[in-house]
């Protein structure tokens, strides 16, 4: 869709592969169908969309999320006491580990992973704390026909074990976020390695370094070299964009075709975000 085809918003792309900033909408107010349709079109076209200067109460954040589908309650991280669907992503000045500090697709460790995540900036560091995004359509398109044919027949095992299991980064006690340390009996789910997006019909790679353990029917050791190759392609700079947060910024990304990475380069400063995660459908 060309910029002129949007009826209610202005869309400013950040790069040719993904990312666009949207102007002309107040997410705290109920959206008309025409506004929602425009935002939805921009979301499918650009895969991650950004809004500036939004003042959202938790209720308004949840209401915007519910325009897209049902909301997830995180199985391992406790949400706000008043709004269990809202994750408070906080890093205090004294803390070292941040949440989401590695490439991943949210909730790929579930049987039915997330459609999208909507992150609202409450307090941002003066410098640092940007988020990176990478298009998994771009990664898929970059592969050779031979490798694509091999991958079409493969499935991969995803699990939260390495993140939320006893040795995982998110299981290390953080004063600011209430993460459950799960034992080593974390469930594993199998998804196709190549995903056909349920709305656009485009193919994208669907493996990620945080949650993909191995290919189904392969050992971890056998899987590692090919997974590492795919991860290298998937994070090539040309398929990425970078978002500089300001107080009130909102980002919404499509976990079905985008990875993201929260940079941890703001030691001694506080960062506070709120996230809702929209449930998706079974990966096909
Ligand atoms: C996440 O949802 O992984 C966190 C992203 C961020 O805090 O920038």
PDB file of C-alpha atoms and ligand atoms in Angstrom:
ATOM      1  CA  UNK A   1       0.000   0.000   0.000  1.00  0.00           C
ATOM      2  CA  UNK A   2       1.414   3.400  -0.877  1.00  0.00           C
ATOM      3  CA  UNK A   3       1.562   6.096   1.798  1.00  0.00           C
ATOM      4  CA  UNK A   4      -1.320   7.920   0.074  1.00  0.00           C
ATOM      5  CA  UNK A   5      -3.609   4.892   0.474  1.00  0.00           C
ATOM      6  CA  UNK A   6      -3.812   5.260   4.265  1.00  0.00           C
ATOM      7  CA  UNK A   7      -6.945   7.191   5.178  1.00  0.00           C
ATOM      8  CA  UNK A   8      -6.325   8.008   8.838  1.00  0.00           C
ATOM      9  CA  UNK A   9      -2.581   7.836   9.575  1.00  0.00           C
ATOM     10  CA  UNK A  10       0.794   8.846   8.189  1.00  0.00           C
ATOM     11  CA  UNK A  11       3.343   6.037   7.855  1.00  0.00           C
ATOM     12  CA  UNK A  12       7.086   6.788   7.723  1.00  0.00           C
ATOM     13  CA  UNK A  13       9.162   3.669   6.932  1.00  0.00           C
ATOM     14  CA  UNK A  14      12.495   3.243   8.741  1.00  0.00           C
ATOM     15  CA  UNK A  15      14.110   0.858   6.277  1.00  0.00           C
ATOM     16  CA  UNK A  16      13.114  -1.165   3.242  1.00  0.00           C
ATOM     17  CA  UNK A  17      12.903  -4.468   5.134  1.00  0.00           C
ATOM     18  CA  UNK A  18      11.028  -3.505   8.278  1.00  0.00           C
ATOM     19  CA  UNK A  19       9.946  -0.795  10.664  1.00  0.00           C
ATOM     20  CA  UNK A  20       7.709   2.257  10.270  1.00  0.00           C
ATOM     21  CA  UNK A  21       6.765   5.129  12.516  1.00  0.00           C
ATOM     22  CA  UNK A  22       3.066   5.974  12.548  1.00  0.00           C
ATOM     23  CA  UNK A  23       1.697   9.465  13.079  1.00  0.00           C
ATOM     24  CA  UNK A  24      -1.827  10.706  13.660  1.00  0.00           C
ATOM     25  CA  UNK A  25      -3.265   8.331  16.205  1.00  0.00           C
ATOM     26  CA  UNK A  26      -3.932   8.446  19.950  1.00  0.00           C
ATOM     27  CA  UNK A  27      -3.810   4.869  21.225  1.00  0.00           C
ATOM     28  CA  UNK A  28      -5.428   5.824  24.532  1.00  0.00           C
ATOM     29  CA  UNK A  29      -8.744   6.370  22.718  1.00  0.00           C
ATOM     30  CA  UNK A  30     -10.955   3.652  21.234  1.00  0.00           C
ATOM     31  CA  UNK A  31      -9.888   3.281  17.594  1.00  0.00           C
ATOM     32  CA  UNK A  32     -12.414   3.537  14.780  1.00  0.00           C
ATOM     33  CA  UNK A  33     -12.507   0.569  12.393  1.00  0.00           C
ATOM     34  CA  UNK A  34     -10.908   2.775   9.714  1.00  0.00           C
ATOM     35  CA  UNK A  35      -7.996   3.650  12.039  1.00  0.00           C
ATOM     36  CA  UNK A  36      -7.552   0.063  13.127  1.00  0.00           C
ATOM     37  CA  UNK A  37      -7.598  -1.151   9.499  1.00  0.00           C
ATOM     38  CA  UNK A  38      -4.898   1.361   8.547  1.00  0.00           C
ATOM     39  CA  UNK A  39      -2.707   0.394  11.519  1.00  0.00           C
ATOM     40  CA  UNK A  40      -3.231  -3.288  10.759  1.00  0.00           C
ATOM     41  CA  UNK A  41      -2.233  -2.766   7.114  1.00  0.00           C
ATOM     42  CA  UNK A  42       0.924  -0.901   8.175  1.00  0.00           C
ATOM     43  CA  UNK A  43       1.734  -3.645  10.707  1.00  0.00           C
ATOM     44  CA  UNK A  44       1.541  -6.385   8.071  1.00  0.00           C
ATOM     45  CA  UNK A  45       3.561  -4.333   5.586  1.00  0.00           C
ATOM     46  CA  UNK A  46       6.312  -3.137   7.954  1.00  0.00           C
ATOM     47  CA  UNK A  47       6.274  -5.932  10.611  1.00  0.00           C
ATOM     48  CA  UNK A  48       7.150  -3.552  13.462  1.00  0.00           C
ATOM     49  CA  UNK A  49       5.426  -0.222  13.947  1.00  0.00           C
ATOM     50  CA  UNK A  50       6.212   2.653  16.289  1.00  0.00           C
ATOM     51  CA  UNK A  51       4.128   5.429  17.838  1.00  0.00           C
ATOM     52  CA  UNK A  52       5.441   8.455  19.752  1.00  0.00           C
ATOM     53  CA  UNK A  53       4.136  10.423  22.728  1.00  0.00           C
ATOM     54  CA  UNK A  54       1.438   8.003  23.824  1.00  0.00           C
ATOM     55  CA  UNK A  55      -0.040   8.293  27.316  1.00  0.00           C
ATOM     56  CA  UNK A  56      -1.518   4.885  28.101  1.00  0.00           C
ATOM     57  CA  UNK A  57      -2.953   3.751  31.396  1.00  0.00           C
ATOM     58  CA  UNK A  58      -2.714  -0.008  31.972  1.00  0.00           C
ATOM     59  CA  UNK A  59      -6.435  -0.304  31.046  1.00  0.00           C
ATOM     60  CA  UNK A  60      -5.875   1.572  27.773  1.00  0.00           C
ATOM     61  CA  UNK A  61      -2.805  -0.534  26.979  1.00  0.00           C
ATOM     62  CA  UNK A  62      -4.831  -3.713  27.521  1.00  0.00           C
ATOM     63  CA  UNK A  63      -7.723  -2.320  25.445  1.00  0.00           C
ATOM     64  CA  UNK A  64      -5.406  -1.589  22.495  1.00  0.00           C
ATOM     65  CA  UNK A  65      -3.926  -5.097  22.802  1.00  0.00           C
ATOM     66  CA  UNK A  66      -7.388  -6.665  22.780  1.00  0.00           C
ATOM     67  CA  UNK A  67      -8.146  -5.083  19.402  1.00  0.00           C
ATOM     68  CA  UNK A  68      -5.686  -7.653  18.011  1.00  0.00           C
ATOM     69  CA  UNK A  69      -6.782 -10.767  19.881  1.00  0.00           C
ATOM     70  CA  UNK A  70      -6.714 -12.387  23.286  1.00  0.00           C
ATOM     71  CA  UNK A  71      -3.828 -11.487  25.596  1.00  0.00           C
ATOM     72  CA  UNK A  72      -1.220 -13.813  27.012  1.00  0.00           C
ATOM     73  CA  UNK A  73      -0.465 -14.166  30.713  1.00  0.00           C
ATOM     74  CA  UNK A  74       3.226 -15.056  30.878  1.00  0.00           C
ATOM     75  CA  UNK A  75       3.746 -18.539  32.337  1.00  0.00           C
ATOM     76  CA  UNK A  76       7.048 -17.703  34.074  1.00  0.00           C
ATOM     77  CA  UNK A  77       7.075 -13.952  34.776  1.00  0.00           C
ATOM     78  CA  UNK A  78       4.462 -12.407  37.039  1.00  0.00           C
ATOM     79  CA  UNK A  79       2.469  -9.543  35.509  1.00  0.00           C
ATOM     80  CA  UNK A  80       1.119  -6.419  37.245  1.00  0.00           C
ATOM     81  CA  UNK A  81      -1.004  -7.349  40.251  1.00  0.00           C
ATOM     82  CA  UNK A  82      -3.924  -5.334  38.842  1.00  0.00           C
ATOM     83  CA  UNK A  83      -3.375  -6.405  35.205  1.00  0.00           C
ATOM     84  CA  UNK A  84      -1.791  -9.875  34.975  1.00  0.00           C
ATOM     85  CA  UNK A  85      -1.557  -9.531  31.162  1.00  0.00           C
ATOM     86  CA  UNK A  86       0.902  -6.623  31.551  1.00  0.00           C
ATOM     87  CA  UNK A  87       4.567  -7.489  32.057  1.00  0.00           C
ATOM     88  CA  UNK A  88       6.530  -4.766  33.806  1.00  0.00           C
ATOM     89  CA  UNK A  89       9.945  -4.917  32.173  1.00  0.00           C
ATOM     90  CA  UNK A  90      12.215  -3.086  34.573  1.00  0.00           C
ATOM     91  CA  UNK A  91      15.949  -2.805  34.975  1.00  0.00           C
ATOM     92  CA  UNK A  92      17.093  -0.840  38.003  1.00  0.00           C
ATOM     93  CA  UNK A  93      20.372   1.160  37.953  1.00  0.00           C
ATOM     94  CA  UNK A  94      22.015  -1.445  40.214  1.00  0.00           C
ATOM     95  CA  UNK A  95      21.047  -4.446  38.048  1.00  0.00           C
ATOM     96  CA  UNK A  96      23.236  -6.066  35.401  1.00  0.00           C
ATOM     97  CA  UNK A  97      20.962  -8.437  33.484  1.00  0.00           C
ATOM     98  CA  UNK A  98      18.160  -7.069  31.336  1.00  0.00           C
ATOM     99  CA  UNK A  99      15.017  -8.788  30.096  1.00  0.00           C
ATOM    100  CA  UNK A 100      15.029  -9.716  26.407  1.00  0.00           C
ATOM    101  CA  UNK A 101      18.764  -9.086  26.005  1.00  0.00           C
ATOM    102  CA  UNK A 102      19.310 -11.534  23.148  1.00  0.00           C
ATOM    103  CA  UNK A 103      17.679 -12.219  19.779  1.00  0.00           C
ATOM    104  CA  UNK A 104      14.331 -13.965  20.129  1.00  0.00           C
ATOM    105  CA  UNK A 105      10.728 -14.220  19.060  1.00  0.00           C
ATOM    106  CA  UNK A 106       8.345 -13.877  22.013  1.00  0.00           C
ATOM    107  CA  UNK A 107       6.741 -17.037  23.339  1.00  0.00           C
ATOM    108  CA  UNK A 108       7.992 -19.403  20.603  1.00  0.00           C
ATOM    109  CA  UNK A 109       8.361 -21.826  23.547  1.00  0.00           C
ATOM    110  CA  UNK A 110       4.564 -22.208  23.719  1.00  0.00           C
ATOM    111  CA  UNK A 111       2.447 -24.627  21.717  1.00  0.00           C
ATOM    112  CA  UNK A 112       0.623 -21.618  20.291  1.00  0.00           C
ATOM    113  CA  UNK A 113       3.129 -18.733  20.163  1.00  0.00           C
ATOM    114  CA  UNK A 114       2.458 -14.998  20.174  1.00  0.00           C
ATOM    115  CA  UNK A 115       1.093 -12.942  17.300  1.00  0.00           C
ATOM    116  CA  UNK A 116       2.580  -9.686  18.486  1.00  0.00           C
ATOM    117  CA  UNK A 117       3.881  -7.723  21.445  1.00  0.00           C
ATOM    118  CA  UNK A 118       3.053  -4.130  22.337  1.00  0.00           C
ATOM    119  CA  UNK A 119       5.689  -2.351  24.411  1.00  0.00           C
ATOM    120  CA  UNK A 120       5.120   1.049  26.046  1.00  0.00           C
ATOM    121  CA  UNK A 121       8.010   3.109  27.401  1.00  0.00           C
ATOM    122  CA  UNK A 122       7.341   4.430  30.908  1.00  0.00           C
ATOM    123  CA  UNK A 123      10.909   5.485  31.825  1.00  0.00           C
ATOM    124  CA  UNK A 124      13.880   5.352  29.481  1.00  0.00           C
ATOM    125  CA  UNK A 125      17.594   5.851  30.097  1.00  0.00           C
ATOM    126  CA  UNK A 126      19.171   9.071  28.895  1.00  0.00           C
ATOM    127  CA  UNK A 127      21.441   7.062  26.631  1.00  0.00           C
ATOM    128  CA  UNK A 128      21.152   3.471  25.440  1.00  0.00           C
ATOM    129  CA  UNK A 129      18.334   0.965  25.870  1.00  0.00           C
ATOM    130  CA  UNK A 130      17.359   0.838  22.189  1.00  0.00           C
ATOM    131  CA  UNK A 131      15.641  -2.233  20.766  1.00  0.00           C
ATOM    132  CA  UNK A 132      16.773  -4.000  17.573  1.00  0.00           C
ATOM    133  CA  UNK A 133      14.413  -5.838  15.226  1.00  0.00           C
ATOM    134  CA  UNK A 134      15.223  -8.312  12.441  1.00  0.00           C
ATOM    135  CA  UNK A 135      12.992  -9.455   9.581  1.00  0.00           C
ATOM    136  CA  UNK A 136      12.717 -13.214   9.295  1.00  0.00           C
ATOM    137  CA  UNK A 137      11.103 -12.842   5.868  1.00  0.00           C
ATOM    138  CA  UNK A 138      14.360 -11.200   4.792  1.00  0.00           C
ATOM    139  CA  UNK A 139      16.377 -14.068   6.258  1.00  0.00           C
ATOM    140  CA  UNK A 140      14.282 -16.675   4.449  1.00  0.00           C
ATOM    141  CA  UNK A 141      14.448 -14.815   1.136  1.00  0.00           C
ATOM    142  CA  UNK A 142      18.259 -14.698   1.413  1.00  0.00           C
ATOM    143  CA  UNK A 143      18.721 -18.482   1.480  1.00  0.00           C
ATOM    144  CA  UNK A 144      19.616 -20.591  -1.547  1.00  0.00           C
ATOM    145  CA  UNK A 145      16.947 -22.744  -3.235  1.00  0.00           C
ATOM    146  CA  UNK A 146      18.846 -25.856  -2.083  1.00  0.00           C
ATOM    147  CA  UNK A 147      18.871 -24.890   1.600  1.00  0.00           C
ATOM    148  CA  UNK A 148      15.252 -23.716   1.392  1.00  0.00           C
ATOM    149  CA  UNK A 149      14.229 -27.146   0.047  1.00  0.00           C
ATOM    150  CA  UNK A 150      16.005 -28.862   2.970  1.00  0.00           C
ATOM    151  CA  UNK A 151      14.481 -26.546   5.570  1.00  0.00           C
ATOM    152  CA  UNK A 152      10.942 -26.952   4.198  1.00  0.00           C
ATOM    153  CA  UNK A 153      11.009 -30.520   5.488  1.00  0.00           C
ATOM    154  CA  UNK A 154      12.330 -29.708   8.965  1.00  0.00           C
ATOM    155  CA  UNK A 155      10.713 -28.985  12.298  1.00  0.00           C
ATOM    156  CA  UNK A 156      12.442 -27.628  15.396  1.00  0.00           C
ATOM    157  CA  UNK A 157      12.031 -28.045  19.124  1.00  0.00           C
ATOM    158  CA  UNK A 158      11.426 -24.892  21.153  1.00  0.00           C
ATOM    159  CA  UNK A 159      11.479 -24.564  24.929  1.00  0.00           C
ATOM    160  CA  UNK A 160      11.987 -21.976  27.643  1.00  0.00           C
ATOM    161  CA  UNK A 161      14.470 -24.281  29.431  1.00  0.00           C
ATOM    162  CA  UNK A 162      17.608 -22.300  28.574  1.00  0.00           C
ATOM    163  CA  UNK A 163      15.994 -18.994  29.519  1.00  0.00           C
ATOM    164  CA  UNK A 164      13.823 -19.846  32.527  1.00  0.00           C
ATOM    165  CA  UNK A 165      15.400 -23.169  33.604  1.00  0.00           C
ATOM    166  CA  UNK A 166      17.810 -23.234  36.554  1.00  0.00           C
ATOM    167  CA  UNK A 167      20.806 -22.037  34.482  1.00  0.00           C
ATOM    168  CA  UNK A 168      18.922 -19.526  32.331  1.00  0.00           C
ATOM    169  CA  UNK A 169      19.473 -15.759  32.238  1.00  0.00           C
ATOM    170  CA  UNK A 170      15.883 -14.970  33.210  1.00  0.00           C
ATOM    171  CA  UNK A 171      15.972 -17.305  36.159  1.00  0.00           C
ATOM    172  CA  UNK A 172      18.755 -15.343  37.876  1.00  0.00           C
ATOM    173  CA  UNK A 173      17.096 -13.483  40.710  1.00  0.00           C
ATOM    174  CA  UNK A 174      16.193  -9.958  39.680  1.00  0.00           C
ATOM    175  CA  UNK A 175      14.868  -7.581  42.277  1.00  0.00           C
ATOM    176  CA  UNK A 176      12.709  -5.732  39.771  1.00  0.00           C
ATOM    177  CA  UNK A 177      10.933  -8.603  37.998  1.00  0.00           C
ATOM    178  CA  UNK A 178       9.271 -11.627  39.504  1.00  0.00           C
ATOM    179  CA  UNK A 179      10.491 -14.521  37.308  1.00  0.00           C
ATOM    180  CA  UNK A 180       9.729 -18.038  38.362  1.00  0.00           C
ATOM    181  CA  UNK A 181      12.699 -20.412  38.323  1.00  0.00           C
ATOM    182  CA  UNK A 182      11.250 -23.439  36.635  1.00  0.00           C
ATOM    183  CA  UNK A 183      12.838 -26.836  37.162  1.00  0.00           C
ATOM    184  CA  UNK A 184      14.328 -28.723  34.275  1.00  0.00           C
ATOM    185  CA  UNK A 185      10.950 -30.196  33.311  1.00  0.00           C
ATOM    186  CA  UNK A 186      10.103 -27.304  30.989  1.00  0.00           C
ATOM    187  CA  UNK A 187       7.746 -28.357  28.186  1.00  0.00           C
ATOM    188  CA  UNK A 188       9.085 -28.616  24.627  1.00  0.00           C
ATOM    189  CA  UNK A 189       7.035 -27.853  21.508  1.00  0.00           C
ATOM    190  CA  UNK A 190       7.730 -28.538  17.864  1.00  0.00           C
ATOM    191  CA  UNK A 191       7.207 -25.911  15.141  1.00  0.00           C
ATOM    192  CA  UNK A 192       8.059 -25.884  11.419  1.00  0.00           C
ATOM    193  CA  UNK A 193      11.429 -24.235  10.683  1.00  0.00           C
ATOM    194  CA  UNK A 194       9.820 -22.263   7.874  1.00  0.00           C
ATOM    195  CA  UNK A 195       6.630 -20.507   8.804  1.00  0.00           C
ATOM    196  CA  UNK A 196       3.927 -19.316   6.421  1.00  0.00           C
ATOM    197  CA  UNK A 197       2.503 -16.124   7.862  1.00  0.00           C
ATOM    198  CA  UNK A 198      -1.216 -16.704   8.451  1.00  0.00           C
ATOM    199  CA  UNK A 199      -2.184 -13.223   7.227  1.00  0.00           C
ATOM    200  CA  UNK A 200       0.311 -12.324   4.492  1.00  0.00           C
ATOM    201  CA  UNK A 201       1.056 -15.834   3.174  1.00  0.00           C
ATOM    202  CA  UNK A 202       4.802 -14.940   3.095  1.00  0.00           C
ATOM    203  CA  UNK A 203       7.381 -17.423   4.284  1.00  0.00           C
ATOM    204  CA  UNK A 204       9.842 -16.613   7.057  1.00  0.00           C
ATOM    205  CA  UNK A 205      12.406 -18.464   9.143  1.00  0.00           C
ATOM    206  CA  UNK A 206      10.974 -19.529  12.488  1.00  0.00           C
ATOM    207  CA  UNK A 207      13.901 -20.501  14.731  1.00  0.00           C
ATOM    208  CA  UNK A 208      15.621 -18.263  17.286  1.00  0.00           C
ATOM    209  CA  UNK A 209      18.700 -18.420  19.546  1.00  0.00           C
ATOM    210  CA  UNK A 210      16.838 -18.048  22.851  1.00  0.00           C
ATOM    211  CA  UNK A 211      14.235 -20.769  22.525  1.00  0.00           C
ATOM    212  CA  UNK A 212      15.107 -23.155  19.656  1.00  0.00           C
ATOM    213  CA  UNK A 213      17.003 -26.133  21.061  1.00  0.00           C
ATOM    214  CA  UNK A 214      17.434 -28.494  18.072  1.00  0.00           C
ATOM    215  CA  UNK A 215      15.801 -29.850  14.945  1.00  0.00           C
ATOM    216  CA  UNK A 216      13.168 -32.517  15.571  1.00  0.00           C
ATOM    217  CA  UNK A 217      14.745 -35.946  15.205  1.00  0.00           C
ATOM    218  CA  UNK A 218      18.307 -34.489  15.331  1.00  0.00           C
ATOM    219  CA  UNK A 219      20.628 -34.297  18.327  1.00  0.00           C
ATOM    220  CA  UNK A 220      21.622 -30.946  19.768  1.00  0.00           C
ATOM    221  CA  UNK A 221      25.156 -31.425  18.476  1.00  0.00           C
ATOM    222  CA  UNK A 222      23.959 -32.257  14.957  1.00  0.00           C
ATOM    223  CA  UNK A 223      21.586 -29.283  14.958  1.00  0.00           C
ATOM    224  CA  UNK A 224      24.035 -26.650  16.228  1.00  0.00           C
ATOM    225  CA  UNK A 225      26.027 -25.879  13.021  1.00  0.00           C
ATOM    226  CA  UNK A 226      22.961 -25.437  10.807  1.00  0.00           C
ATOM    227  CA  UNK A 227      21.089 -23.487  13.481  1.00  0.00           C
ATOM    228  CA  UNK A 228      24.104 -21.209  13.954  1.00  0.00           C
ATOM    229  CA  UNK A 229      24.239 -20.617  10.187  1.00  0.00           C
ATOM    230  CA  UNK A 230      20.541 -19.711  10.113  1.00  0.00           C
ATOM    231  CA  UNK A 231      20.946 -17.402  13.121  1.00  0.00           C
ATOM    232  CA  UNK A 232      23.831 -15.643  11.357  1.00  0.00           C
ATOM    233  CA  UNK A 233      21.672 -15.002   8.300  1.00  0.00           C
ATOM    234  CA  UNK A 234      18.693 -13.998  10.443  1.00  0.00           C
ATOM    235  CA  UNK A 235      20.603 -11.215  12.220  1.00  0.00           C
ATOM    236  CA  UNK A 236      22.350  -9.765   9.151  1.00  0.00           C
ATOM    237  CA  UNK A 237      22.373  -6.000   9.576  1.00  0.00           C
ATOM    238  CA  UNK A 238      20.567  -5.407   6.283  1.00  0.00           C
ATOM    239  CA  UNK A 239      17.398  -7.075   7.672  1.00  0.00           C
ATOM    240  CA  UNK A 240      17.375  -5.079  10.906  1.00  0.00           C
ATOM    241  CA  UNK A 241      16.162  -1.762  12.196  1.00  0.00           C
ATOM    242  CA  UNK A 242      16.842  -0.032  15.500  1.00  0.00           C
ATOM    243  CA  UNK A 243      14.405   1.937  17.623  1.00  0.00           C
ATOM    244  CA  UNK A 244      15.444   4.766  19.943  1.00  0.00           C
ATOM    245  CA  UNK A 245      12.891   4.993  22.730  1.00  0.00           C
ATOM    246  CA  UNK A 246      11.514   8.147  24.274  1.00  0.00           C
ATOM    247  CA  UNK A 247       9.135   8.416  27.207  1.00  0.00           C
ATOM    248  CA  UNK A 248       5.671   7.474  25.823  1.00  0.00           C
ATOM    249  CA  UNK A 249       6.913   5.598  22.747  1.00  0.00           C
ATOM    250  CA  UNK A 250       5.063   2.426  21.789  1.00  0.00           C
ATOM    251  CA  UNK A 251       6.357  -0.382  19.571  1.00  0.00           C
ATOM    252  CA  UNK A 252       4.292  -3.255  18.245  1.00  0.00           C
ATOM    253  CA  UNK A 253       6.100  -6.115  16.518  1.00  0.00           C
ATOM    254  CA  UNK A 254       4.931  -9.205  14.668  1.00  0.00           C
ATOM    255  CA  UNK A 255       6.501 -12.195  16.418  1.00  0.00           C
ATOM    256  CA  UNK A 256       5.503 -14.399  13.477  1.00  0.00           C
ATOM    257  CA  UNK A 257       8.129 -12.802  11.236  1.00  0.00           C
ATOM    258  CA  UNK A 258      10.364 -10.600  13.443  1.00  0.00           C
ATOM    259  CA  UNK A 259      13.061 -11.172  16.050  1.00  0.00           C
ATOM    260  CA  UNK A 260      13.947  -8.502  18.584  1.00  0.00           C
ATOM    261  CA  UNK A 261      16.805  -7.723  20.973  1.00  0.00           C
ATOM    262  CA  UNK A 262      16.731  -5.336  23.932  1.00  0.00           C
ATOM    263  CA  UNK A 263      20.177  -3.722  24.160  1.00  0.00           C
ATOM    264  CA  UNK A 264      21.784  -3.678  27.595  1.00  0.00           C
ATOM    265  CA  UNK A 265      24.018  -0.624  27.211  1.00  0.00           C
ATOM    266  CA  UNK A 266      22.745   1.716  29.916  1.00  0.00           C
ATOM    267  CA  UNK A 267      24.528   0.674  33.092  1.00  0.00           C
ATOM    268  CA  UNK A 268      23.577   2.741  36.137  1.00  0.00           C
ATOM    269  CA  UNK A 269      20.325   3.997  34.620  1.00  0.00           C
ATOM    270  CA  UNK A 270      16.737   2.860  35.028  1.00  0.00           C
ATOM    271  CA  UNK A 271      14.547   1.540  32.213  1.00  0.00           C
ATOM    272  CA  UNK A 272      10.870   0.717  32.734  1.00  0.00           C
ATOM    273  CA  UNK A 273       8.574  -0.619  30.016  1.00  0.00           C
ATOM    274  CA  UNK A 274       5.168  -2.310  29.995  1.00  0.00           C
ATOM    275  CA  UNK A 275       4.329  -5.076  27.548  1.00  0.00           C
ATOM    276  CA  UNK A 276       1.191  -6.883  26.509  1.00  0.00           C
ATOM    277  CA  UNK A 277       1.492  -9.924  24.269  1.00  0.00           C
ATOM    278  CA  UNK A 278      -1.244 -10.901  21.843  1.00  0.00           C
ATOM    279  CA  UNK A 279      -1.852 -14.624  21.429  1.00  0.00           C
ATOM    280  CA  UNK A 280      -1.377 -16.014  17.938  1.00  0.00           C
ATOM    281  CA  UNK A 281      -2.188 -19.289  16.247  1.00  0.00           C
ATOM    282  CA  UNK A 282      -0.529 -22.634  15.739  1.00  0.00           C
ATOM    283  CA  UNK A 283       2.592 -22.349  13.560  1.00  0.00           C
ATOM    284  CA  UNK A 284       2.140 -23.711  10.024  1.00  0.00           C
TER     285      UNK A 284
HETATM  286  C1  LIG B   1      11.227  -7.935  25.150  1.00  0.00           C
HETATM  287  O1  LIG B   1      10.006  -7.974  25.040  1.00  0.00           O
HETATM  288  O2  LIG B   1      11.939  -8.869  24.821  1.00  0.00           O
HETATM  289  C2  LIG B   1      11.859  -6.678  25.707  1.00  0.00           C
HETATM  290  C3  LIG B   1      12.100  -5.663  24.664  1.00  0.00           C
HETATM  291  C4  LIG B   1      12.640  -4.382  25.229  1.00  0.00           C
HETATM  292  O3  LIG B   1      12.587  -4.200  26.445  1.00  0.00           O
HETATM  293  O4  LIG B   1      13.096  -3.546  24.464  1.00  0.00           O
END
